[in-house]
C-alpha cells in the first residue's frame, strides 16, 4: 500500500515538474534572423581577381589589407601599396604554383599549401640590429612576405654576383627565394626529410650565423649563412637556392667553393633533396628546377 | 528508515519546486536595449558615417609616440566605397594618393588603413634608422595603421593606438575646405614651410643659439633647445645652481606655427600651440600672460660654470677645428670669414697652392714653456705643414679663459697672416667655453667631446670643434 502511495506521489511530482518545464520559459522570444552582419565586404577589382585566382582554385587567401594581428604587434610594419600586390601574386602563380602542379598533379598546391599569404610592404627589422626577417611560415598554414613595396619586379640578381648580398632583396629573386624557402618548410611539415641530412656536416651550425658571410658559410659546406643556422633551415635554403637558379648557375656556385669537403657536403645534401622530392612527392626535382627557372625568366 | 525516505521525498519535492520555478519571468530587464551585435554594428556605422560625412575630409594631427617622436599632419578624404584620399607633411612627397580603409571591431571600434598611403609612413621603419650593434636598423616613427575610436567631440574625432596607448594620439578635425585636392596640397605646402623656420641655419654671421625661453611677470627660465628634425622630437636642457632640468616634447607643424605634445607646463599653465613670428624668427605661445618662446639668440641659453672646470680638467688635449669635418651652426659665419682671411693672407705669402685646412688649440694650465699653443694646419698637393704659435699657460678667471700670445715657434714669416686667428684666441676680454656633448656636424658624428670657444671681445666670432682626449 505504501509502495502504491510512493508511486502515486512520484507520478504527481513528475506531472508537476513537466508542467513547469513546458510553461516556465514560455515568454522567451522565438529564434529570429541572425543579427551578425554576414554581408559581403566591399571588394575592389584586385580583391575579385585574388578570389578568382587563388581562393576559388586553390583555397588560398592572399591578404594584403592590413590586420595588425597578422604580424607581430611589437614590430613597426605597414601594408603594401595595392599596385604591388597583383604583380607578386602573379609571380606566385607562375613560378611557384604552376611548376609544382605541372609535376605533382593539378591538386598538388590545392592539397599541400599554406591557406593564407600575408603581404607586408616594408622591411621587418629584428631587434639587435643585424638581421631582418624576409618571410615567415607558420604551422604550414600561412606564409608572410615582407618588403614587397621595395621590389623591382624586372630585376633578377643573385647574391654571388653582387657586392652587397642584401641587394637581392630589392630584386624579384629575393621574395622568390623566400617563397621557395617557406614552402619547403611546409613540405617538411607534411613529409619529414631524411635525418641523414642533419649529420652531413653538423659541426658548424651556429646561432651566430649572421656573423658569417655567405661565402664563409659555403666554405664550411652550407649554401648560405642562414643555412648554417640549423639543419632544417639548411634543408630549405638548399631547395630555395636551387629553385631560383638554372642548373648551370647552380653548378657554377657550388664549383666555385674552394674547399673540396664543403663542395662534397653540398652535393650530398643536394642528392638527399632530389631523393626527398622523388620519394615523398613523386616529383623530379631537376625538372621542377627547370620549370621554376624558366618561369623566372619569363616574369 | 521509512521516515527518512518519506522525509527526503518531500524535501526533494520542495526543492524541485524552487528549481523549476526559478525559470520564472524575472530576467527581462536588460542593461542595453540592443543586442551586443547590434551595438557593435551601431558603433561601426557611427564611425563610418562620421568619416564620410565630411565630404571635403579631415585634417588629422597624429603624434605617433610623444615621448620619442613628434607629430604629422595628414589630410584625409573618406569615401563610402572604402577608399580614402590623402596627402601629408611626413616628407617632401606630398602627392595625393588613394588607398583603402575599413572600420572594424577589434578590441573596440577601429579605423584601419588597410593599404599603403601617407598615414602609413608613420609605420615605415626606414623613415628613421639608428645604428644598433654596428648595423643601421630601421625604427621609424613607432606609428600604427590601426586606430581605436576614442571620442567624438562635435565632429572632432579622437583615436588612440593600442601599442602606444598613453603616448599615441590622432585627432581628426573637419577641414571645412571647398576643394579638397587643391586646398589640402596648399595647406601641406604651407605646413612644411615651418620646417625651415625651426631648423638652425648654417653659416650666419653671428653665432646661433637655439633657446626655449619661458617667462611670466615674475620669472624667466632659459633652456637650450635641441630639436631633431628626423624624429620631430625636442629635448631642452635648463641649468640652475642646484639642478639640470629637461623638457621633452614632440612637435607637429601647423599652418600657423607648431603644436607640441605633451603640453609644456609651467607654473600651472599649459602651452600647446605656438604661432610663428616672422620678424623675430621665433615661435611664441602665450597663455594668461605667460609666454614660451622658441628663438634664435646670440647668447647661449645659459652658461654652465662646470664647463670651464671640465676644460681645465681636460688639460692639454687638442681642440680641433677642421672644415672637412662638416658644418655646425655653432660655428659662426664670422669665424669662417676670419679663416678665409687667414687663408688668403697665407696664400699671398706662400702661394695659392696652400689651403688652411683647420687648426688645433692645445691648452696647458700648468706650463708657460709653450705648453699652450696653436697649430695652423696647411695643406697642398705636395704635402702638409703645421705652423706653431706659443701662448702662456691658460688662465681661468670668472669662468673665462684667458690666453696670452707669446710668439711663433716656426715659419715666423707667416705670423702677420695668422694674426686675426691669434687675436681671436688671445683677445684681452677672454674666451667663453661651452661643452656640447659628442661631436656632430651636417656630415659627421663622432663620440669625441665637443665644445665651443667664443670671443668676449668680439662675440660674433665663435668656433665649434672636437677634443682628441
XYZ file of C-alpha atoms in Angstrom:
768
model
C 0.000 0.000 0.000
C 2.792 2.277 0.950
C 4.582 1.385 -2.303
C 1.457 2.450 -4.178
C 1.490 5.693 -2.192
C 5.057 6.424 -3.169
C 4.426 5.516 -6.827
C 1.432 7.828 -6.907
C 3.437 10.602 -5.276
C 6.170 10.126 -7.876
C 3.715 10.393 -10.750
C 2.201 13.560 -9.285
C 5.707 15.008 -8.848
C 6.635 14.240 -12.470
C 3.406 15.819 -13.751
C 4.017 18.987 -11.745
C 7.641 19.149 -12.850
C 6.731 18.606 -16.501
C 4.103 21.338 -16.398
C 6.737 23.760 -15.073
C 9.196 22.724 -17.734
C 6.753 23.497 -20.526
C 5.332 26.698 -19.109
C 8.013 28.461 -17.110
C 10.039 29.784 -20.054
C 7.187 30.486 -22.459
C 7.880 34.226 -22.545
C 11.313 33.810 -24.222
C 11.429 35.189 -27.770
C 11.452 32.791 -30.658
C 14.535 32.484 -32.913
C 14.921 35.265 -35.420
C 17.237 36.019 -38.313
C 20.946 36.267 -37.370
C 21.983 39.650 -36.036
C 25.552 39.187 -37.190
C 26.473 41.112 -40.311
C 27.386 38.471 -42.865
C 27.129 40.688 -45.912
C 29.946 40.586 -48.467
C 32.593 43.219 -47.723
C 33.398 45.886 -50.270
C 35.506 44.212 -52.960
C 37.652 46.122 -55.395
C 38.971 44.777 -58.694
C 42.061 43.391 -57.025
C 40.004 41.576 -54.372
C 37.848 39.985 -57.064
C 40.896 38.907 -59.074
C 42.522 37.390 -55.994
C 39.345 35.485 -55.161
C 39.127 34.139 -58.688
C 42.824 33.320 -58.974
C 43.665 31.975 -55.527
C 40.641 31.419 -53.295
C 38.457 29.561 -55.808
C 41.055 27.302 -57.442
C 43.432 26.702 -54.531
C 41.634 27.781 -51.355
C 44.479 30.212 -50.691
C 43.680 33.648 -49.348
C 46.124 36.392 -50.328
C 45.781 39.033 -47.632
C 47.186 42.404 -48.433
C 44.789 44.535 -46.384
C 46.257 45.296 -43.037
C 45.338 43.388 -39.925
C 47.648 44.066 -37.019
C 47.094 40.522 -35.750
C 48.609 39.007 -38.890
C 52.100 40.119 -37.901
C 53.988 40.578 -34.677
C 52.342 43.508 -32.916
C 55.602 44.818 -31.487
C 57.108 45.343 -34.958
C 56.558 48.516 -36.926
C 55.296 47.296 -40.264
C 52.986 48.722 -42.839
C 50.627 47.458 -45.538
C 51.798 47.367 -49.153
C 50.806 49.613 -52.000
C 47.884 47.986 -53.801
C 49.754 48.325 -57.091
C 52.447 45.891 -55.883
C 50.058 43.125 -54.854
C 48.984 41.694 -58.193
C 52.495 41.557 -59.700
C 53.717 39.491 -56.766
C 50.594 37.341 -56.768
C 51.118 36.601 -60.462
C 54.670 35.544 -59.700
C 53.292 33.141 -57.108
C 51.101 31.648 -59.815
C 53.756 31.263 -62.490
C 56.901 30.497 -60.527
C 55.505 28.509 -57.642
C 52.012 27.093 -58.234
C 52.203 26.116 -61.891
C 55.577 24.275 -61.784
C 54.551 22.246 -58.733
C 51.126 21.465 -60.220
C 52.645 20.513 -63.559
C 54.867 17.859 -61.980
C 52.927 16.958 -58.820
C 49.454 16.945 -60.339
C 46.690 19.526 -60.634
C 45.781 19.163 -56.990
C 49.305 19.398 -55.603
C 49.132 23.008 -54.435
C 45.457 22.688 -53.544
C 46.378 19.807 -51.244
C 49.676 20.986 -49.797
C 49.820 24.708 -49.490
C 49.544 27.442 -46.951
C 45.965 28.578 -46.708
C 46.996 32.186 -46.405
C 49.609 34.548 -47.781
C 50.174 37.835 -45.968
C 51.825 40.639 -47.913
C 53.583 43.339 -45.917
C 55.002 46.446 -47.527
C 58.221 47.197 -45.651
C 61.239 45.589 -44.067
C 60.802 43.653 -40.847
C 63.824 44.685 -38.792
C 64.768 42.331 -35.987
C 65.787 43.685 -32.592
C 69.543 43.504 -32.224
C 70.285 45.318 -35.407
C 71.998 42.952 -37.788
C 69.166 40.954 -39.373
C 65.749 41.414 -40.947
C 63.006 38.838 -41.343
C 62.263 38.173 -45.005
C 59.372 35.785 -44.550
C 57.629 33.587 -42.028
C 55.949 30.184 -42.439
C 53.530 29.381 -39.640
C 52.392 25.809 -38.975
C 52.028 25.107 -42.658
C 49.020 27.396 -42.787
C 50.378 30.835 -43.524
C 53.332 32.465 -45.271
C 54.091 36.115 -44.619
C 56.237 38.011 -47.107
C 57.788 41.364 -46.214
C 59.243 44.311 -48.141
C 57.121 43.821 -51.256
C 56.956 47.595 -51.832
C 60.692 47.715 -52.342
C 60.813 45.180 -55.142
C 61.954 45.831 -58.666
C 59.897 43.155 -60.400
C 62.008 43.315 -63.541
C 65.366 42.576 -61.924
C 66.909 39.129 -61.486
C 70.133 39.162 -59.480
C 71.980 36.631 -57.353
C 73.939 37.336 -54.200
C 77.104 35.716 -55.546
C 77.160 38.237 -58.406
C 76.823 41.492 -56.464
C 78.993 43.195 -53.837
C 76.201 43.635 -51.301
C 74.219 40.419 -50.756
C 71.349 42.349 -49.235
C 70.574 43.996 -52.586
C 68.989 40.704 -53.676
C 66.038 41.714 -51.526
C 65.245 44.542 -53.930
C 65.095 42.166 -56.914
C 62.429 39.612 -57.735
C 64.815 36.802 -56.799
C 64.571 37.953 -53.160
C 60.919 37.140 -52.467
C 61.026 34.150 -54.804
C 63.778 32.578 -52.754
C 61.733 33.352 -49.646
C 58.626 31.680 -51.137
C 60.541 28.531 -52.090
C 62.218 28.550 -48.673
C 58.979 28.887 -46.720
C 57.082 26.426 -48.921
C 59.827 23.865 -48.398
C 59.202 24.258 -44.650
C 55.563 23.424 -45.286
C 56.521 20.354 -47.316
C 58.757 19.275 -44.425
C 55.872 19.673 -42.037
C 53.833 17.289 -44.213
C 56.649 14.877 -45.047
C 59.780 14.909 -42.859
C 63.101 14.725 -44.668
C 65.769 12.073 -44.145
C 67.522 12.622 -40.765
C 70.761 11.711 -42.522
C 70.735 15.269 -43.843
C 71.270 16.643 -40.327
C 74.539 14.830 -39.830
C 76.304 15.594 -43.097
C 78.301 18.443 -41.545
C 76.734 19.246 -38.177
C 79.802 20.782 -36.550
C 79.463 24.321 -37.817
C 75.774 25.050 -37.302
C 75.562 28.156 -35.140
C 73.025 30.602 -33.786
C 75.516 33.341 -34.638
C 75.060 32.653 -38.335
C 74.574 36.373 -39.020
C 78.242 36.912 -38.199
C 79.178 34.792 -41.240
C 79.145 35.870 -44.843
C 77.502 33.629 -47.408
C 80.916 32.950 -48.885
C 82.324 31.882 -45.497
C 79.330 29.625 -44.927
C 79.799 27.958 -48.311
C 83.416 27.158 -47.492
C 82.055 25.296 -44.451
C 79.595 23.297 -46.549
C 76.446 25.412 -46.153
C 74.910 27.117 -49.133
C 74.307 30.362 -47.237
C 74.967 31.946 -43.881
C 71.373 31.336 -42.833
C 71.654 27.698 -43.915
C 74.368 27.342 -41.291
C 71.930 28.275 -38.521
C 70.391 24.781 -38.156
C 69.702 21.677 -40.286
C 66.059 22.374 -41.098
C 66.949 25.843 -42.377
C 69.868 24.332 -44.258
C 67.488 21.907 -45.993
C 65.060 24.577 -47.186
C 67.798 27.070 -48.083
C 69.296 24.434 -50.381
C 65.917 23.995 -52.079
C 65.373 27.734 -52.425
C 68.850 28.340 -53.803
C 68.426 25.613 -56.403
C 64.905 26.564 -57.496
C 65.792 30.143 -58.421
C 68.889 29.168 -60.388
C 69.483 27.340 -63.626
C 71.464 24.099 -63.482
C 74.440 25.950 -64.917
C 74.178 28.768 -62.422
C 73.847 26.326 -59.548
C 76.821 24.255 -60.640
C 78.921 27.377 -61.014
C 78.041 28.430 -57.491
C 78.950 25.065 -55.993
C 82.029 24.546 -58.155
C 83.268 27.974 -57.082
C 83.682 26.781 -53.500
C 87.373 26.279 -52.750
C 87.026 23.568 -50.117
C 86.551 20.088 -51.657
C 84.989 18.894 -48.417
C 82.465 21.745 -48.460
C 81.593 21.051 -52.091
C 81.084 17.401 -51.289
C 78.807 18.239 -48.365
C 76.623 20.443 -50.506
C 76.437 17.858 -53.292
C 75.464 15.212 -50.741
C 72.701 17.467 -49.435
C 71.553 18.102 -52.998
C 71.258 14.363 -53.560
C 69.125 13.899 -50.439
C 66.828 16.690 -51.589
C 66.405 15.128 -55.015
C 65.553 11.811 -53.367
C 63.172 13.552 -50.930
C 61.121 15.093 -53.733
C 61.064 11.849 -55.688
C 60.185 9.551 -52.804
C 57.771 11.755 -50.912
C 56.039 13.618 -53.737
C 56.995 11.760 -56.909
C 58.498 14.940 -58.324
C 61.692 15.044 -60.334
C 63.478 17.901 -58.592
C 65.657 18.810 -61.552
C 62.595 19.070 -63.794
C 60.995 21.257 -61.172
C 64.084 23.464 -61.110
C 63.965 23.828 -64.880
C 60.308 24.865 -64.752
C 60.757 27.365 -61.913
C 63.815 28.879 -63.560
C 62.123 29.215 -66.951
C 59.136 30.846 -65.249
C 61.501 33.247 -63.525
C 62.994 34.262 -66.855
C 59.522 34.948 -68.236
C 58.471 37.351 -65.472
C 14.254 4.333 7.900
C 10.919 4.773 6.204
C 10.531 8.126 7.915
C 13.835 9.197 6.453
C 12.795 8.162 2.948
C 9.431 9.840 3.240
C 11.017 12.997 4.625
C 13.615 13.009 1.826
C 10.928 12.671 -0.779
C 9.145 15.794 0.415
C 12.434 17.643 0.685
C 13.142 16.704 -2.936
C 9.675 17.785 -3.982
C 10.079 21.078 -2.167
C 13.488 21.747 -3.738
C 12.258 20.778 -7.189
C 9.525 23.350 -6.892
C 12.110 26.058 -6.317
C 14.409 24.826 -9.052
C 11.658 24.691 -11.620
C 10.022 27.928 -10.629
C 13.377 29.742 -10.822
C 12.777 29.902 -14.555
C 10.132 32.500 -13.865
C 9.911 35.667 -15.866
C 12.189 37.795 -13.692
C 15.154 38.356 -16.081
C 13.523 40.562 -18.655
C 15.351 43.640 -17.533
C 18.382 44.336 -19.774
C 21.138 46.845 -19.368
C 21.055 47.667 -23.062
C 18.072 47.896 -25.309
C 20.045 46.315 -28.160
C 21.819 43.043 -28.607
C 25.636 43.032 -28.470
C 25.928 42.536 -32.226
C 23.542 45.420 -32.853
C 25.581 47.659 -30.586
C 28.800 46.631 -32.361
C 27.208 47.394 -35.732
C 25.989 50.745 -34.443
C 29.493 51.679 -33.258
C 30.952 50.757 -36.654
C 28.211 52.569 -38.573
C 28.528 55.639 -36.371
C 32.220 55.992 -37.192
C 31.698 55.180 -40.882
C 29.016 57.870 -41.126
C 31.203 60.358 -39.303
C 34.148 59.770 -41.622
C 32.185 60.161 -44.846
C 30.013 62.992 -43.501
C 32.786 65.491 -44.218
C 32.808 65.482 -47.994
C 35.954 67.612 -48.033
C 37.664 65.462 -45.475
C 39.573 65.883 -42.267
C 42.895 67.238 -41.120
C 44.486 64.524 -38.980
C 47.155 65.550 -36.482
C 48.925 62.362 -35.423
C 51.502 62.138 -32.654
C 52.831 58.627 -33.057
C 54.627 58.374 -29.708
C 55.028 61.686 -27.993
C 57.801 60.610 -25.626
C 60.154 59.824 -28.510
C 58.662 61.189 -31.726
C 56.822 64.236 -32.969
C 53.605 64.679 -34.903
C 52.466 64.613 -38.510
C 49.595 66.188 -40.384
C 47.642 64.192 -42.942
C 44.627 65.409 -44.890
C 42.130 62.585 -45.458
C 39.021 62.427 -47.589
C 36.989 59.308 -46.820
C 34.656 57.796 -49.403
C 31.747 55.410 -48.907
C 33.336 52.854 -51.264
C 36.066 52.143 -48.724
C 38.719 54.352 -50.312
C 40.497 57.302 -48.766
C 42.478 60.075 -50.465
C 45.438 61.549 -48.610
C 48.308 63.990 -48.599
C 50.635 64.687 -45.688
C 53.668 66.532 -44.371
C 55.636 63.369 -43.455
C 58.191 64.072 -46.183
C 58.542 66.026 -49.393
C 56.394 63.548 -51.314
C 53.030 65.272 -50.836
C 51.211 63.974 -53.941
C 47.628 62.891 -53.300
C 47.192 59.126 -53.157
C 44.242 56.778 -52.853
C 44.115 53.686 -50.700
C 41.662 51.545 -48.729
C 40.332 51.858 -45.222
C 37.965 49.825 -43.080
C 36.049 50.382 -39.885
C 36.158 47.154 -37.886
C 35.578 45.755 -34.466
C 38.905 44.917 -32.865
C 39.410 45.463 -29.191
C 36.942 48.292 -29.824
C 35.689 50.087 -32.923
C 38.799 50.663 -35.035
C 39.715 52.667 -38.104
C 42.200 50.598 -40.112
C 44.161 51.967 -43.044
C 44.374 48.673 -44.868
C 46.639 49.605 -47.758
C 49.551 51.955 -48.016
C 49.109 55.702 -48.153
C 50.564 58.787 -46.469
C 49.402 57.849 -42.962
C 51.255 54.531 -43.132
C 54.540 56.444 -43.377
C 54.112 56.542 -39.609
C 54.942 52.818 -39.568
C 57.734 52.861 -42.145
C 60.816 51.619 -40.257
C 63.182 53.126 -42.806
C 61.976 56.663 -42.040
C 64.299 56.830 -39.025
C 67.247 54.494 -38.675
C 69.643 54.006 -35.817
C 72.919 52.152 -35.722
C 72.453 49.163 -33.408
C 75.371 46.800 -32.870
C 77.071 48.430 -35.809
C 74.200 47.991 -38.262
C 71.726 50.617 -39.456
C 68.402 49.403 -38.099
C 65.020 50.764 -39.081
C 62.942 52.146 -36.239
C 60.696 54.664 -37.952
C 58.197 56.794 -36.097
C 56.678 53.956 -33.982
C 53.282 54.598 -35.582
C 50.376 52.324 -36.481
C 47.822 51.704 -39.205
C 45.145 50.672 -36.686
C 43.421 53.415 -34.686
C 40.971 52.845 -31.880
C 37.927 55.113 -31.922
C 38.120 57.100 -28.706
C 35.740 60.086 -28.832
C 33.667 62.391 -30.988
C 33.518 65.949 -29.696
C 31.254 67.921 -32.037
C 32.780 66.328 -35.095
C 36.382 66.331 -33.828
C 37.281 62.641 -33.685
C 39.999 61.260 -31.428
C 41.751 57.923 -31.925
C 44.297 56.034 -29.826
C 46.939 53.475 -30.698
C 46.700 50.259 -28.701
C 50.509 49.882 -28.696
C 51.187 53.443 -27.593
C 48.015 53.912 -25.622
C 49.436 56.689 -23.438
C 51.652 58.406 -25.992
C 49.982 57.934 -29.393
C 47.048 60.106 -30.391
C 45.415 61.004 -33.697
C 42.777 63.736 -33.840
C 40.687 64.418 -36.943
C 39.399 67.949 -37.469
C 36.940 68.778 -40.293
C 38.864 70.711 -42.955
C 35.983 72.997 -43.986
C 37.609 73.032 -47.433
C 35.565 73.628 -50.536
C 38.024 71.798 -52.816
C 39.905 69.006 -51.034
C 42.564 68.376 -53.673
C 43.646 71.971 -54.174
C 43.352 73.193 -50.619
C 44.927 70.167 -48.959
C 48.049 70.423 -51.127
C 48.252 74.165 -50.440
C 47.876 73.561 -46.712
C 50.556 70.839 -46.616
C 52.937 73.071 -48.556
C 52.405 75.851 -46.049
C 52.752 73.471 -43.102
C 56.043 72.135 -44.444
C 57.409 75.678 -44.695
C 57.661 75.621 -40.899
C 60.480 73.076 -41.187
C 62.831 75.788 -42.419
C 61.632 78.162 -39.725
C 62.556 75.828 -36.894
C 65.746 74.460 -38.423
C 69.002 76.023 -37.353
C 70.531 77.943 -40.250
C 74.205 77.349 -41.010
C 76.883 79.971 -41.581
C 75.189 83.059 -40.155
C 77.458 85.958 -39.258
C 76.655 85.831 -35.559
C 76.624 82.649 -33.515
C 73.268 81.000 -33.224
C 71.886 79.534 -30.048
C 68.523 77.835 -30.190
C 66.805 78.830 -26.996
C 63.493 77.999 -25.350
C 62.560 80.806 -23.005
C 59.687 80.708 -20.527
C 58.662 83.947 -18.894
C 55.882 85.413 -16.846
C 55.607 88.511 -14.694
C 57.958 87.103 -12.061
C 60.231 84.515 -13.650
C 62.269 83.853 -16.753
C 63.811 80.475 -17.459
C 66.034 79.714 -20.417
C 66.660 76.301 -21.911
C 68.992 75.101 -24.614
C 66.555 73.928 -27.287
C 67.683 70.796 -29.124
C 65.495 69.650 -31.971
C 65.889 66.513 -34.079
C 64.338 67.168 -37.458
C 64.284 63.466 -38.370
C 62.194 62.427 -35.372
C 60.488 65.791 -34.832
C 61.299 65.463 -31.165
C 62.905 68.064 -28.941
C 64.766 67.916 -25.682
C 65.555 71.199 -23.983
C 68.102 71.450 -21.210
C 67.946 74.082 -18.493
C 70.571 74.654 -15.847
C 70.373 76.186 -12.396
C 72.784 76.163 -9.465
C 71.097 73.119 -7.987
C 69.835 71.028 -10.864
C 69.610 70.319 -14.558
C 66.078 70.417 -15.928
C 64.914 68.707 -19.076
C 61.832 69.472 -21.157
C 60.896 66.927 -23.832
C 58.060 67.022 -26.326
C 57.162 66.124 -29.878
C 56.469 68.780 -32.460
C 53.921 68.872 -35.274
C 53.955 71.650 -37.825
C 50.822 73.697 -38.428
C 49.911 76.357 -40.922
C 50.412 78.985 -38.225
C 53.435 77.535 -36.458
C 53.797 74.375 -34.412
C 51.812 72.359 -31.923
C 53.511 70.266 -29.277
C 52.671 67.108 -27.351
C 52.726 66.615 -24.463
C 51.915 70.159 -23.427
C 54.697 72.189 -21.854
C 53.616 73.027 -18.306
C 54.974 75.992 -16.374
C 53.540 77.275 -13.103
C 50.131 75.713 -13.755
C 49.879 76.958 -17.325
C 49.928 74.509 -20.263
C 51.391 75.558 -23.603
C 50.447 73.645 -26.745
C 50.088 75.883 -29.794
C 52.891 78.169 -30.953
C 52.495 80.877 -33.585
C 55.419 81.607 -35.888
C 56.522 85.256 -35.697
C 58.379 86.021 -38.901
C 60.059 89.321 -37.860
C 61.729 87.686 -34.857
C 62.045 84.243 -36.497
C 60.593 82.676 -33.385
C 57.646 80.529 -32.257
C 55.552 82.066 -29.486
C 52.869 80.622 -27.225
C 51.051 82.878 -24.779
C 48.683 81.658 -22.067
C 47.251 84.011 -19.427
C 50.138 86.421 -19.647
C 52.852 83.753 -19.575
C 54.911 83.247 -22.710
C 57.042 80.466 -24.110
C 59.284 81.481 -26.991
C 61.480 79.285 -29.140
C 64.023 81.639 -30.620
C 67.478 82.017 -32.083
C 69.696 84.070 -29.822
C 73.266 85.288 -29.995
C 73.675 84.480 -26.301
C 73.621 80.902 -25.054
C 70.584 79.755 -23.107
C 72.798 79.631 -20.046
C 76.418 79.278 -19.084
C 77.243 76.207 -17.126
C 80.090 77.024 -14.721
C 81.064 73.353 -14.777
C 82.003 73.600 -18.463
C 85.101 75.672 -17.891
C 86.060 73.430 -14.976
C 85.881 70.445 -17.296
C 88.040 72.276 -19.811
C 90.673 72.737 -17.097
C 90.426 69.055 -16.194
C 90.862 68.074 -19.834
C 94.310 69.649 -19.733
C 96.495 69.799 -22.828
C 94.251 67.763 -25.106
C 93.911 69.099 -28.597
C 90.822 71.014 -29.658
C 90.360 70.639 -33.411
C 88.505 72.798 -35.868
C 88.531 71.446 -39.400
C 86.141 72.437 -42.170
C 86.189 68.982 -43.754
C 84.542 67.545 -40.623
C 81.331 69.307 -41.663
C 79.351 72.375 -40.718
C 77.645 73.066 -37.437
C 75.620 76.217 -36.702
C 77.595 76.726 -33.507
C 80.486 77.899 -35.645
C 79.591 81.436 -36.649
C 79.880 82.766 -40.145
C 82.213 85.473 -38.860
C 84.602 82.800 -37.619
C 84.706 81.252 -41.058
C 85.168 84.680 -42.622
C 88.147 85.088 -40.334
C 89.517 81.766 -41.534
C 89.001 82.860 -45.144
C 91.049 85.989 -44.392
C 93.819 83.902 -42.873
C 93.888 81.565 -45.852
C 94.001 84.428 -48.328
C 96.833 86.066 -46.447
C 98.771 82.799 -46.167
C 98.345 82.196 -49.897
C 99.609 85.720 -50.511
C 102.856 84.780 -48.804
C 103.493 81.170 -49.789
C 101.338 80.702 -52.871
C 97.771 79.793 -53.849
C 98.530 76.088 -53.801
C 98.267 76.127 -49.994
C 94.980 75.993 -48.115
C 94.254 76.292 -44.417
C 92.546 73.001 -43.568
C 91.991 73.821 -39.883
C 93.698 74.384 -36.598
C 94.329 72.797 -33.236
C 94.442 74.545 -29.894
C 96.275 72.831 -27.025
C 95.751 74.473 -23.641
C 98.132 73.750 -20.793
C 97.133 75.261 -17.458
C 100.458 74.453 -15.758
C 103.323 75.308 -18.108
C 104.469 78.568 -19.705
C 107.051 76.789 -21.846
C 104.885 76.861 -24.959
C 102.714 74.149 -23.398
C 99.756 76.122 -24.730
C 99.945 76.508 -28.465
C 98.035 76.962 -31.698
C 98.759 74.697 -34.661
C 97.667 76.055 -38.006
C 97.300 73.168 -40.439
C 98.226 73.882 -44.043
C 97.602 71.536 -46.937
C 98.733 71.351 -50.525
C 99.009 68.749 -53.239
C 102.711 68.469 -52.475
C 102.227 67.870 -48.762
C 101.069 69.332 -45.477
C 102.668 71.699 -42.976
C 101.977 72.680 -39.377
C 102.692 76.183 -38.092
C 103.070 76.655 -34.321
C 102.279 79.708 -32.185
C 103.007 79.784 -28.452
C 100.875 81.136 -25.621
C 101.396 81.456 -21.905
C 99.656 78.914 -19.692
C 95.856 79.128 -19.797
C 94.301 81.169 -17.024
C 90.691 80.902 -15.891
C 89.178 83.915 -14.159
C 85.454 84.341 -13.507
C 84.652 81.344 -15.708
C 86.520 82.958 -18.600
C 89.580 81.551 -20.313
C 92.467 83.950 -20.956
C 95.288 83.111 -23.343
C 98.265 85.410 -23.726
C 100.174 85.205 -27.005
C 103.970 84.775 -26.848
C 105.056 84.404 -30.479
C 105.607 81.930 -33.322
C 107.826 78.885 -32.938
C 108.324 78.235 -36.678
C 107.507 79.855 -40.023
C 107.848 83.291 -38.450
C 107.133 84.975 -41.748
C 103.542 83.684 -41.702
C 102.678 85.377 -38.410
C 101.078 88.512 -39.936
C 98.742 86.353 -41.988
C 97.612 84.381 -38.960
C 97.153 87.349 -36.608
C 93.328 87.520 -36.936
C 93.109 83.956 -35.574
C 95.741 84.621 -32.896
C 93.859 87.732 -31.823
C 90.573 85.827 -31.629
C 92.073 83.243 -29.266
C 94.215 85.667 -27.311
C 91.741 88.551 -27.099
C 92.013 90.641 -23.951
C 88.407 90.011 -22.838
C 88.930 86.273 -22.870
C 87.078 83.269 -24.274
C 83.777 81.788 -23.206
C 83.770 77.980 -23.359
C 80.753 75.667 -23.574
C 80.587 71.869 -23.667
C 78.375 70.496 -26.436
C 78.290 66.758 -25.850
C 79.592 64.482 -28.578
C 80.686 65.888 -31.906
C 78.185 66.215 -34.710
C 78.034 68.183 -37.933
C 75.968 68.098 -41.093
C 78.182 65.286 -42.403
C 79.835 63.547 -39.436
C 79.205 62.304 -35.928
C 81.973 61.215 -33.574
C 81.932 60.178 -29.930
C 84.598 62.792 -29.108
C 83.673 65.518 -26.667
C 82.884 68.753 -28.484
C 82.725 72.373 -27.387
C 82.767 75.988 -28.449
C 85.018 78.965 -27.837
C 83.524 82.449 -28.228
C 85.426 85.716 -28.114
C 84.085 88.028 -25.445
C 85.835 90.901 -27.200
C 84.039 90.127 -30.483
C 81.061 87.908 -29.567
C 80.114 87.283 -33.182
C 83.143 85.007 -33.515
C 82.603 81.500 -32.201
C 84.118 78.165 -33.187
C 82.797 74.623 -32.661
C 85.138 71.635 -32.670
C 86.121 68.393 -31.005
C 88.674 67.271 -28.428
C 91.054 64.395 -29.018
C 91.329 63.342 -25.393
